[in-house]
């Protein structure tokens, strides 16, 4: 992984605050385990409330963890005035989500001024083994404040 220089010297506190401001992550019990410029590791424990009909963690829950890991990794490289929004992702499910603990690792592949491209992997920990269960590629958008153009003189073309 390439070493990235964050644009926001307070990236760590900003990323944690952004993550903690998401009720969905609290509901799922997903927590930050490791955080560095352009990368993150999140984790959650198994909960029967998040299973599908076969007892595996539902793919939507795994996708939420992957998406959020991409978002946090990308956010660490954005300027302090930016907010973040996912604009696209592709998830590939590789194995049933069976385990006691699930880990979501993401890294920035290509940061940009507006769009950042990330890759993430989800792992299930079960009976002392770790299994890769899903991957994601995602594109995240930096939502930057726009100058207020209300009241600006109109441009007239004659």
mmCIF file of N, CA, C and O in Angstrom, residues 26-120:
data_model
loop_
_atom_site.group_PDB
_atom_site.id
_atom_site.type_symbol
_atom_site.label_atom_id
_atom_site.label_comp_id
_atom_site.label_asym_id
_atom_site.label_seq_id
_atom_site.Cartn_x
_atom_site.Cartn_y
_atom_site.Cartn_z
ATOM 1 N N UNK A 26 -23.531 2.116 14.923
ATOM 2 C CA UNK A 26 -23.790 1.755 16.327
ATOM 3 C C UNK A 26 -24.787 0.604 16.391
ATOM 4 O O UNK A 26 -24.619 -0.328 17.173
ATOM 5 N N UNK A 27 -25.843 0.676 15.578
ATOM 6 C CA UNK A 27 -26.864 -0.376 15.575
ATOM 7 C C UNK A 27 -26.257 -1.735 15.219
ATOM 8 O O UNK A 27 -26.603 -2.754 15.808
ATOM 9 N N UNK A 28 -25.326 -1.726 14.263
ATOM 10 C CA UNK A 28 -24.687 -2.971 13.833
ATOM 11 C C UNK A 28 -23.553 -3.399 14.763
ATOM 12 O O UNK A 28 -23.031 -4.494 14.627
ATOM 13 N N UNK A 29 -23.162 -2.533 15.676
ATOM 14 C CA UNK A 29 -22.066 -2.868 16.587
ATOM 15 C C UNK A 29 -20.706 -2.828 15.912
ATOM 16 O O UNK A 29 -19.757 -3.457 16.383
ATOM 17 N N UNK A 30 -20.596 -2.107 14.810
ATOM 18 C CA UNK A 30 -19.325 -2.010 14.092
ATOM 19 C C UNK A 30 -18.466 -0.933 14.748
ATOM 20 O O UNK A 30 -18.956 0.159 15.046
ATOM 21 N N UNK A 31 -17.200 -1.265 14.989
ATOM 22 C CA UNK A 31 -16.264 -0.347 15.652
ATOM 23 C C UNK A 31 -14.986 -0.221 14.828
ATOM 24 O O UNK A 31 -14.650 -1.102 14.039
ATOM 25 N N UNK A 32 -14.286 0.893 15.047
ATOM 26 C CA UNK A 32 -12.976 1.085 14.421
ATOM 27 C C UNK A 32 -11.939 0.335 15.242
ATOM 28 O O UNK A 32 -11.855 0.513 16.457
ATOM 29 N N UNK A 33 -11.151 -0.486 14.567
ATOM 30 C CA UNK A 33 -10.078 -1.230 15.217
ATOM 31 C C UNK A 33 -8.727 -0.572 14.937
ATOM 32 O O UNK A 33 -7.876 -0.485 15.823
ATOM 33 N N UNK A 34 -8.537 -0.106 13.707
ATOM 34 C CA UNK A 34 -7.272 0.513 13.303
ATOM 35 C C UNK A 34 -7.579 1.591 12.275
ATOM 36 O O UNK A 34 -8.464 1.414 11.431
ATOM 37 N N UNK A 35 -6.816 2.684 12.349
ATOM 38 C CA UNK A 35 -7.044 3.813 11.448
ATOM 39 C C UNK A 35 -5.701 4.436 11.104
ATOM 40 O O UNK A 35 -4.891 4.706 11.987
ATOM 41 N N UNK A 36 -5.460 4.644 9.811
ATOM 42 C CA UNK A 36 -4.239 5.283 9.327
ATOM 43 C C UNK A 36 -4.615 6.034 8.051
ATOM 44 O O UNK A 36 -5.686 5.800 7.479
ATOM 45 N N UNK A 37 -3.763 6.949 7.579
ATOM 46 C CA UNK A 37 -4.097 7.666 6.350
ATOM 47 C C UNK A 37 -4.352 6.697 5.182
ATOM 48 O O UNK A 37 -3.491 5.900 4.821
ATOM 49 N N UNK A 38 -5.573 6.741 4.649
ATOM 50 C CA UNK A 38 -5.920 5.919 3.498
ATOM 51 C C UNK A 38 -6.274 4.485 3.805
ATOM 52 O O UNK A 38 -6.468 3.684 2.896
ATOM 53 N N UNK A 39 -6.416 4.142 5.081
ATOM 54 C CA UNK A 39 -6.788 2.760 5.409
ATOM 55 C C UNK A 39 -7.489 2.681 6.757
ATOM 56 O O UNK A 39 -7.323 3.540 7.617
ATOM 57 N N UNK A 40 -8.291 1.637 6.889
ATOM 58 C CA UNK A 40 -9.032 1.427 8.129
ATOM 59 C C UNK A 40 -9.338 -0.057 8.289
ATOM 60 O O UNK A 40 -9.389 -0.807 7.305
ATOM 61 N N UNK A 41 -9.523 -0.446 9.525
ATOM 62 C CA UNK A 41 -10.013 -1.791 9.849
ATOM 63 C C UNK A 41 -11.170 -1.617 10.821
ATOM 64 O O UNK A 41 -11.028 -0.961 11.858
ATOM 65 N N UNK A 42 -12.317 -2.164 10.455
ATOM 66 C CA UNK A 42 -13.509 -2.147 11.289
ATOM 67 C C UNK A 42 -13.822 -3.577 11.700
ATOM 68 O O UNK A 42 -13.390 -4.525 11.029
ATOM 69 N N UNK A 43 -14.595 -3.743 12.756
ATOM 70 C CA UNK A 43 -14.973 -5.096 13.185
ATOM 71 C C UNK A 43 -16.343 -5.075 13.838
ATOM 72 O O UNK A 43 -16.785 -4.048 14.360
ATOM 73 N N UNK A 44 -16.998 -6.220 13.791
ATOM 74 C CA UNK A 44 -18.265 -6.406 14.500
ATOM 75 C C UNK A 44 -18.364 -7.852 14.961
ATOM 76 O O UNK A 44 -17.792 -8.764 14.333
ATOM 77 N N UNK A 45 -19.091 -8.050 16.034
ATOM 78 C CA UNK A 45 -19.333 -9.397 16.539
ATOM 79 C C UNK A 45 -20.593 -9.965 15.890
ATOM 80 O O UNK A 45 -21.471 -9.221 15.444
ATOM 81 N N UNK A 46 -20.663 -11.283 15.869
ATOM 82 C CA UNK A 46 -21.855 -11.963 15.347
ATOM 83 C C UNK A 46 -23.068 -11.574 16.190
ATOM 84 O O UNK A 46 -22.979 -11.438 17.410
ATOM 85 N N UNK A 47 -24.186 -11.393 15.520
ATOM 86 C CA UNK A 47 -25.451 -11.145 16.200
ATOM 87 C C UNK A 47 -26.539 -11.894 15.447
ATOM 88 O O UNK A 47 -26.674 -11.730 14.231
ATOM 89 N N UNK A 48 -27.321 -12.714 16.128
ATOM 90 C CA UNK A 48 -28.379 -13.459 15.436
ATOM 91 C C UNK A 48 -29.414 -12.549 14.782
ATOM 92 O O UNK A 48 -30.075 -12.959 13.830
ATOM 93 N N UNK A 49 -29.532 -11.301 15.249
ATOM 94 C CA UNK A 49 -30.487 -10.364 14.657
ATOM 95 C C UNK A 49 -30.116 -9.978 13.231
ATOM 96 O O UNK A 49 -30.942 -9.440 12.505
ATOM 97 N N UNK A 50 -28.872 -10.230 12.823
ATOM 98 C CA UNK A 50 -28.415 -9.817 11.497
ATOM 99 C C UNK A 50 -28.280 -10.994 10.536
ATOM 100 O O UNK A 50 -27.666 -10.870 9.473
ATOM 101 N N UNK A 51 -28.864 -12.132 10.885
ATOM 102 C CA UNK A 51 -28.730 -13.310 10.036
ATOM 103 C C UNK A 51 -29.878 -13.417 9.036
ATOM 104 O O UNK A 51 -30.956 -12.861 9.225
ATOM 105 N N UNK A 52 -29.594 -14.192 7.988
ATOM 106 C CA UNK A 52 -30.631 -14.512 7.015
ATOM 107 C C UNK A 52 -31.165 -15.908 7.327
ATOM 108 O O UNK A 52 -30.847 -16.468 8.383
ATOM 109 N N UNK A 53 -31.956 -16.478 6.424
ATOM 110 C CA UNK A 53 -32.682 -17.721 6.699
ATOM 111 C C UNK A 53 -31.794 -18.934 6.965
ATOM 112 O O UNK A 53 -32.238 -19.896 7.578
ATOM 113 N N UNK A 54 -30.522 -18.911 6.538
ATOM 114 C CA UNK A 54 -29.626 -20.037 6.769
ATOM 115 C C UNK A 54 -28.710 -19.830 7.970
ATOM 116 O O UNK A 54 -27.840 -20.655 8.228
ATOM 117 N N UNK A 55 -28.885 -18.724 8.665
ATOM 118 C CA UNK A 55 -28.082 -18.450 9.846
ATOM 119 C C UNK A 55 -26.794 -17.687 9.580
ATOM 120 O O UNK A 55 -26.032 -17.422 10.506
ATOM 121 N N UNK A 56 -26.528 -17.331 8.328
ATOM 122 C CA UNK A 56 -25.343 -16.536 7.996
ATOM 123 C C UNK A 56 -25.683 -15.056 8.176
ATOM 124 O O UNK A 56 -26.841 -14.661 8.030
ATOM 125 N N UNK A 57 -24.670 -14.237 8.438
ATOM 126 C CA UNK A 57 -24.910 -12.799 8.484
ATOM 127 C C UNK A 57 -25.371 -12.367 7.087
ATOM 128 O O UNK A 57 -24.803 -12.768 6.081
ATOM 129 N N UNK A 58 -26.415 -11.581 7.050
ATOM 130 C CA UNK A 58 -27.021 -11.156 5.787
ATOM 131 C C UNK A 58 -26.010 -10.376 4.943
ATOM 132 O O UNK A 58 -25.223 -9.584 5.458
ATOM 133 N N UNK A 59 -26.051 -10.587 3.640
ATOM 134 C CA UNK A 59 -25.142 -9.907 2.712
ATOM 135 C C UNK A 59 -25.258 -8.391 2.804
ATOM 136 O O UNK A 59 -24.268 -7.676 2.630
ATOM 137 N N UNK A 60 -26.432 -7.876 3.102
ATOM 138 C CA UNK A 60 -26.609 -6.436 3.247
ATOM 139 C C UNK A 60 -25.821 -5.877 4.426
ATOM 140 O O UNK A 60 -25.299 -4.761 4.362
ATOM 141 N N UNK A 61 -25.704 -6.652 5.489
ATOM 142 C CA UNK A 61 -24.932 -6.229 6.664
ATOM 143 C C UNK A 61 -23.445 -6.233 6.322
ATOM 144 O O UNK A 61 -22.712 -5.292 6.644
ATOM 145 N N UNK A 62 -23.001 -7.280 5.639
ATOM 146 C CA UNK A 62 -21.591 -7.364 5.227
ATOM 147 C C UNK A 62 -21.279 -6.209 4.277
ATOM 148 O O UNK A 62 -20.242 -5.549 4.396
ATOM 149 N N UNK A 63 -22.175 -5.928 3.351
ATOM 150 C CA UNK A 63 -21.973 -4.830 2.409
ATOM 151 C C UNK A 63 -21.913 -3.489 3.144
ATOM 152 O O UNK A 63 -21.090 -2.627 2.798
ATOM 153 N N UNK A 64 -22.736 -3.316 4.151
ATOM 154 C CA UNK A 64 -22.698 -2.068 4.928
ATOM 155 C C UNK A 64 -21.335 -1.881 5.595
ATOM 156 O O UNK A 64 -20.784 -0.778 5.600
ATOM 157 N N UNK A 65 -20.786 -2.961 6.148
ATOM 158 C CA UNK A 65 -19.455 -2.879 6.761
ATOM 159 C C UNK A 65 -18.376 -2.558 5.748
ATOM 160 O O UNK A 65 -17.483 -1.742 6.003
ATOM 161 N N UNK A 66 -18.449 -3.188 4.590
ATOM 162 C CA UNK A 66 -17.476 -2.916 3.526
ATOM 163 C C UNK A 66 -17.587 -1.477 3.035
ATOM 164 O O UNK A 66 -16.577 -0.782 2.876
ATOM 165 N N UNK A 67 -18.821 -1.026 2.782
ATOM 166 C CA UNK A 67 -19.039 0.329 2.298
ATOM 167 C C UNK A 67 -18.506 1.347 3.297
ATOM 168 O O UNK A 67 -17.824 2.302 2.931
ATOM 169 N N UNK A 68 -18.797 1.130 4.566
ATOM 170 C CA UNK A 68 -18.343 2.080 5.570
ATOM 171 C C UNK A 68 -16.832 2.068 5.715
ATOM 172 O O UNK A 68 -16.217 3.116 5.919
ATOM 173 N N UNK A 69 -16.221 0.904 5.571
ATOM 174 C CA UNK A 69 -14.756 0.862 5.657
ATOM 175 C C UNK A 69 -14.140 1.647 4.493
ATOM 176 O O UNK A 69 -13.175 2.391 4.692
ATOM 177 N N UNK A 70 -14.705 1.529 3.303
ATOM 178 C CA UNK A 70 -14.223 2.333 2.171
ATOM 179 C C UNK A 70 -14.402 3.810 2.468
ATOM 180 O O UNK A 70 -13.502 4.628 2.211
ATOM 181 N N UNK A 71 -15.546 4.177 3.018
ATOM 182 C CA UNK A 71 -15.818 5.572 3.314
ATOM 183 C C UNK A 71 -14.856 6.163 4.329
ATOM 184 O O UNK A 71 -14.343 7.265 4.145
ATOM 185 N N UNK A 72 -14.583 5.434 5.391
ATOM 186 C CA UNK A 72 -13.672 5.949 6.414
ATOM 187 C C UNK A 72 -12.258 6.053 5.849
ATOM 188 O O UNK A 72 -11.570 7.055 6.064
ATOM 189 N N UNK A 73 -11.814 5.039 5.111
ATOM 190 C CA UNK A 73 -10.469 5.086 4.519
ATOM 191 C C UNK A 73 -10.334 6.294 3.604
ATOM 192 O O UNK A 73 -9.352 7.036 3.671
ATOM 193 N N UNK A 74 -11.326 6.516 2.752
ATOM 194 C CA UNK A 74 -11.286 7.662 1.831
ATOM 195 C C UNK A 74 -11.328 8.978 2.598
ATOM 196 O O UNK A 74 -10.602 9.924 2.276
ATOM 197 N N UNK A 75 -12.155 9.054 3.624
ATOM 198 C CA UNK A 75 -12.337 10.287 4.390
ATOM 199 C C UNK A 75 -11.034 10.736 5.062
ATOM 200 O O UNK A 75 -10.811 11.938 5.225
ATOM 201 N N UNK A 76 -10.170 9.798 5.422
ATOM 202 C CA UNK A 76 -8.905 10.162 6.076
ATOM 203 C C UNK A 76 -8.010 11.003 5.176
ATOM 204 O O UNK A 76 -7.101 11.668 5.671
ATOM 205 N N UNK A 77 -8.249 10.989 3.868
ATOM 206 C CA UNK A 77 -7.405 11.730 2.932
ATOM 207 C C UNK A 77 -8.073 12.995 2.403
ATOM 208 O O UNK A 77 -7.505 13.699 1.575
ATOM 209 N N UNK A 78 -9.262 13.289 2.874
ATOM 210 C CA UNK A 78 -10.004 14.446 2.368
ATOM 211 C C UNK A 78 -9.716 15.681 3.203
ATOM 212 O O UNK A 78 -9.342 15.579 4.374
ATOM 213 N N UNK A 79 -9.911 16.872 2.615
ATOM 214 C CA UNK A 79 -9.682 18.102 3.369
ATOM 215 C C UNK A 79 -10.659 18.239 4.542
ATOM 216 O O UNK A 79 -11.730 17.625 4.544
ATOM 217 N N UNK A 80 -10.306 19.068 5.498
ATOM 218 C CA UNK A 80 -11.100 19.203 6.719
ATOM 219 C C UNK A 80 -12.518 19.696 6.457
ATOM 220 O O UNK A 80 -13.428 19.371 7.216
ATOM 221 N N UNK A 81 -12.729 20.450 5.390
ATOM 222 C CA UNK A 81 -14.069 20.980 5.113
ATOM 223 C C UNK A 81 -14.949 19.992 4.339
ATOM 224 O O UNK A 81 -16.114 20.272 4.065
ATOM 225 N N UNK A 82 -14.430 18.841 3.992
ATOM 226 C CA UNK A 82 -15.175 17.868 3.179
ATOM 227 C C UNK A 82 -16.100 17.006 4.033
ATOM 228 O O UNK A 82 -15.829 16.730 5.192
ATOM 229 N N UNK A 83 -17.175 16.604 3.413
ATOM 230 C CA UNK A 83 -18.001 15.519 3.918
ATOM 231 C C UNK A 83 -17.870 14.430 2.862
ATOM 232 O O UNK A 83 -17.191 14.614 1.852
ATOM 233 N N UNK A 84 -18.484 13.278 3.067
ATOM 234 C CA UNK A 84 -18.265 12.159 2.152
ATOM 235 C C UNK A 84 -19.565 11.462 1.817
ATOM 236 O O UNK A 84 -20.493 11.431 2.632
ATOM 237 N N UNK A 85 -19.612 10.907 0.611
ATOM 238 C CA UNK A 85 -20.780 10.184 0.142
ATOM 239 C C UNK A 85 -20.323 9.096 -0.823
ATOM 240 O O UNK A 85 -19.475 9.342 -1.683
ATOM 241 N N UNK A 86 -20.865 7.904 -0.668
ATOM 242 C CA UNK A 86 -20.583 6.821 -1.617
ATOM 243 C C UNK A 86 -21.357 7.092 -2.898
ATOM 244 O O UNK A 86 -22.541 7.416 -2.855
ATOM 245 N N UNK A 87 -20.676 6.931 -4.043
ATOM 246 C CA UNK A 87 -21.367 7.117 -5.318
ATOM 247 C C UNK A 87 -21.497 5.821 -6.103
ATOM 248 O O UNK A 87 -22.319 5.724 -7.008
ATOM 249 N N UNK A 88 -20.681 4.815 -5.745
ATOM 250 C CA UNK A 88 -20.748 3.544 -6.486
ATOM 251 C C UNK A 88 -19.980 2.489 -5.706
ATOM 252 O O UNK A 88 -18.991 2.784 -5.052
ATOM 253 N N UNK A 89 -20.478 1.239 -5.739
ATOM 254 C CA UNK A 89 -19.680 0.122 -5.235
ATOM 255 C C UNK A 89 -20.111 -1.175 -5.889
ATOM 256 O O UNK A 89 -21.227 -1.291 -6.402
ATOM 257 N N UNK A 90 -19.202 -2.128 -5.860
ATOM 258 C CA UNK A 90 -19.481 -3.479 -6.337
ATOM 259 C C UNK A 90 -19.000 -4.441 -5.271
ATOM 260 O O UNK A 90 -17.853 -4.379 -4.830
ATOM 261 N N UNK A 91 -19.886 -5.310 -4.848
ATOM 262 C CA UNK A 91 -19.553 -6.301 -3.838
ATOM 263 C C UNK A 91 -19.558 -7.681 -4.466
ATOM 264 O O UNK A 91 -20.462 -8.015 -5.227
ATOM 265 N N UNK A 92 -18.552 -8.467 -4.133
ATOM 266 C CA UNK A 92 -18.507 -9.865 -4.542
ATOM 267 C C UNK A 92 -18.512 -10.708 -3.276
ATOM 268 O O UNK A 92 -17.649 -10.553 -2.407
ATOM 269 N N UNK A 93 -19.502 -11.600 -3.172
ATOM 270 C CA UNK A 93 -19.626 -12.483 -2.015
ATOM 271 C C UNK A 93 -18.911 -13.796 -2.344
ATOM 272 O O UNK A 93 -19.229 -14.440 -3.342
ATOM 273 N N UNK A 94 -17.947 -14.149 -1.520
ATOM 274 C CA UNK A 94 -17.081 -15.292 -1.818
ATOM 275 C C UNK A 94 -17.367 -16.528 -0.981
ATOM 276 O O UNK A 94 -17.051 -17.642 -1.400
ATOM 277 N N UNK A 95 -17.912 -16.331 0.203
ATOM 278 C CA UNK A 95 -18.192 -17.459 1.104
ATOM 279 C C UNK A 95 -19.298 -17.030 2.067
ATOM 280 O O UNK A 95 -19.487 -15.837 2.304
ATOM 281 N N UNK A 96 -20.009 -18.007 2.634
ATOM 282 C CA UNK A 96 -21.046 -17.648 3.610
ATOM 283 C C UNK A 96 -20.446 -16.883 4.793
ATOM 284 O O UNK A 96 -19.345 -17.184 5.244
ATOM 285 N N UNK A 97 -21.184 -15.897 5.274
ATOM 286 C CA UNK A 97 -20.726 -15.062 6.393
ATOM 287 C C UNK A 97 -21.047 -15.774 7.706
ATOM 288 O O UNK A 97 -22.004 -15.448 8.400
ATOM 289 N N UNK A 98 -20.205 -16.751 8.025
ATOM 290 C CA UNK A 98 -20.370 -17.558 9.230
ATOM 291 C C UNK A 98 -19.167 -17.267 10.125
ATOM 292 O O UNK A 98 -18.026 -17.458 9.707
ATOM 293 N N UNK A 99 -19.415 -16.814 11.343
ATOM 294 C CA UNK A 99 -18.299 -16.537 12.234
ATOM 295 C C UNK A 99 -18.746 -15.910 13.531
ATOM 296 O O UNK A 99 -19.907 -15.554 13.697
ATOM 297 N N UNK A 100 -17.777 -15.771 14.419
ATOM 298 C CA UNK A 100 -18.030 -15.102 15.688
ATOM 299 C C UNK A 100 -17.734 -13.610 15.586
ATOM 300 O O UNK A 100 -18.295 -12.811 16.310
ATOM 301 N N UNK A 101 -16.828 -13.263 14.688
ATOM 302 C CA UNK A 101 -16.397 -11.869 14.516
ATOM 303 C C UNK A 101 -16.152 -11.634 13.029
ATOM 304 O O UNK A 101 -15.698 -12.529 12.315
ATOM 305 N N UNK A 102 -16.440 -10.398 12.595
ATOM 306 C CA UNK A 102 -16.274 -10.032 11.190
ATOM 307 C C UNK A 102 -15.400 -8.786 11.112
ATOM 308 O O UNK A 102 -15.584 -7.844 11.882
ATOM 309 N N UNK A 103 -14.443 -8.809 10.202
ATOM 310 C CA UNK A 103 -13.483 -7.719 10.053
ATOM 311 C C UNK A 103 -13.603 -7.163 8.641
ATOM 312 O O UNK A 103 -13.697 -7.925 7.670
ATOM 313 N N UNK A 104 -13.585 -5.827 8.554
ATOM 314 C CA UNK A 104 -13.698 -5.126 7.279
ATOM 315 C C UNK A 104 -12.459 -4.251 7.124
ATOM 316 O O UNK A 104 -12.271 -3.315 7.907
ATOM 317 N N UNK A 105 -11.621 -4.559 6.144
ATOM 318 C CA UNK A 105 -10.388 -3.801 5.913
ATOM 319 C C UNK A 105 -10.486 -3.097 4.571
ATOM 320 O O UNK A 105 -10.791 -3.732 3.565
ATOM 321 N N UNK A 106 -10.212 -1.800 4.582
ATOM 322 C CA UNK A 106 -10.272 -1.029 3.337
ATOM 323 C C UNK A 106 -9.021 -0.190 3.190
ATOM 324 O O UNK A 106 -8.412 0.224 4.180
ATOM 325 N N UNK A 107 -8.686 0.049 1.917
ATOM 326 C CA UNK A 107 -7.569 0.932 1.621
ATOM 327 C C UNK A 107 -7.885 1.748 0.376
ATOM 328 O O UNK A 107 -8.592 1.299 -0.523
ATOM 329 N N UNK A 108 -7.363 2.949 0.375
ATOM 330 C CA UNK A 108 -7.500 3.827 -0.785
ATOM 331 C C UNK A 108 -6.523 3.341 -1.848
ATOM 332 O O UNK A 108 -5.354 3.102 -1.570
ATOM 333 N N UNK A 109 -7.019 3.184 -3.049
ATOM 334 C CA UNK A 109 -6.185 2.812 -4.188
ATOM 335 C C UNK A 109 -5.759 4.063 -4.943
ATOM 336 O O UNK A 109 -4.605 4.215 -5.323
ATOM 337 N N UNK A 110 -6.718 4.971 -5.165
ATOM 338 C CA UNK A 110 -6.426 6.213 -5.892
ATOM 339 C C UNK A 110 -7.246 7.345 -5.300
ATOM 340 O O UNK A 110 -8.456 7.403 -5.473
ATOM 341 N N UNK A 111 -6.590 8.255 -4.565
ATOM 342 C CA UNK A 111 -7.323 9.409 -4.060
ATOM 343 C C UNK A 111 -7.428 10.477 -5.141
ATOM 344 O O UNK A 111 -6.570 10.569 -6.015
ATOM 345 N N UNK A 112 -8.481 11.246 -5.071
ATOM 346 C CA UNK A 112 -8.649 12.342 -6.011
ATOM 347 C C UNK A 112 -9.232 13.551 -5.318
ATOM 348 O O UNK A 112 -9.652 13.473 -4.159
ATOM 349 N N UNK A 113 -9.289 14.671 -6.021
ATOM 350 C CA UNK A 113 -9.845 15.888 -5.435
ATOM 351 C C UNK A 113 -11.327 15.706 -5.116
ATOM 352 O O UNK A 113 -11.795 16.104 -4.063
ATOM 353 N N UNK A 114 -12.070 15.068 -6.033
ATOM 354 C CA UNK A 114 -13.494 14.850 -5.827
ATOM 355 C C UNK A 114 -13.822 13.378 -5.604
ATOM 356 O O UNK A 114 -14.583 13.043 -4.708
ATOM 357 N N UNK A 115 -13.258 12.485 -6.422
ATOM 358 C CA UNK A 115 -13.554 11.053 -6.318
ATOM 359 C C UNK A 115 -12.339 10.280 -5.822
ATOM 360 O O UNK A 115 -11.214 10.527 -6.249
ATOM 361 N N UNK A 116 -12.607 9.318 -4.939
ATOM 362 C CA UNK A 116 -11.559 8.455 -4.396
ATOM 363 C C UNK A 116 -11.978 7.009 -4.615
ATOM 364 O O UNK A 116 -13.124 6.639 -4.340
ATOM 365 N N UNK A 117 -11.052 6.197 -5.110
ATOM 366 C CA UNK A 117 -11.321 4.789 -5.394
ATOM 367 C C UNK A 117 -10.706 3.928 -4.288
ATOM 368 O O UNK A 117 -9.538 4.101 -3.942
ATOM 369 N N UNK A 118 -11.501 3.005 -3.736
ATOM 370 C CA UNK A 118 -11.055 2.139 -2.626
ATOM 371 C C UNK A 118 -11.337 0.673 -2.926
ATOM 372 O O UNK A 118 -12.194 0.348 -3.740
ATOM 373 N N UNK A 119 -10.615 -0.174 -2.220
ATOM 374 C CA UNK A 119 -10.885 -1.614 -2.222
ATOM 375 C C UNK A 119 -11.008 -2.065 -0.772
ATOM 376 O O UNK A 119 -10.305 -1.554 0.108
ATOM 377 N N UNK A 120 -11.911 -3.017 -0.544
ATOM 378 C CA UNK A 120 -12.121 -3.525 0.807
ATOM 379 C C UNK A 120 -12.307 -5.034 0.774
ATOM 380 O O UNK A 120 -12.710 -5.602 -0.252
#
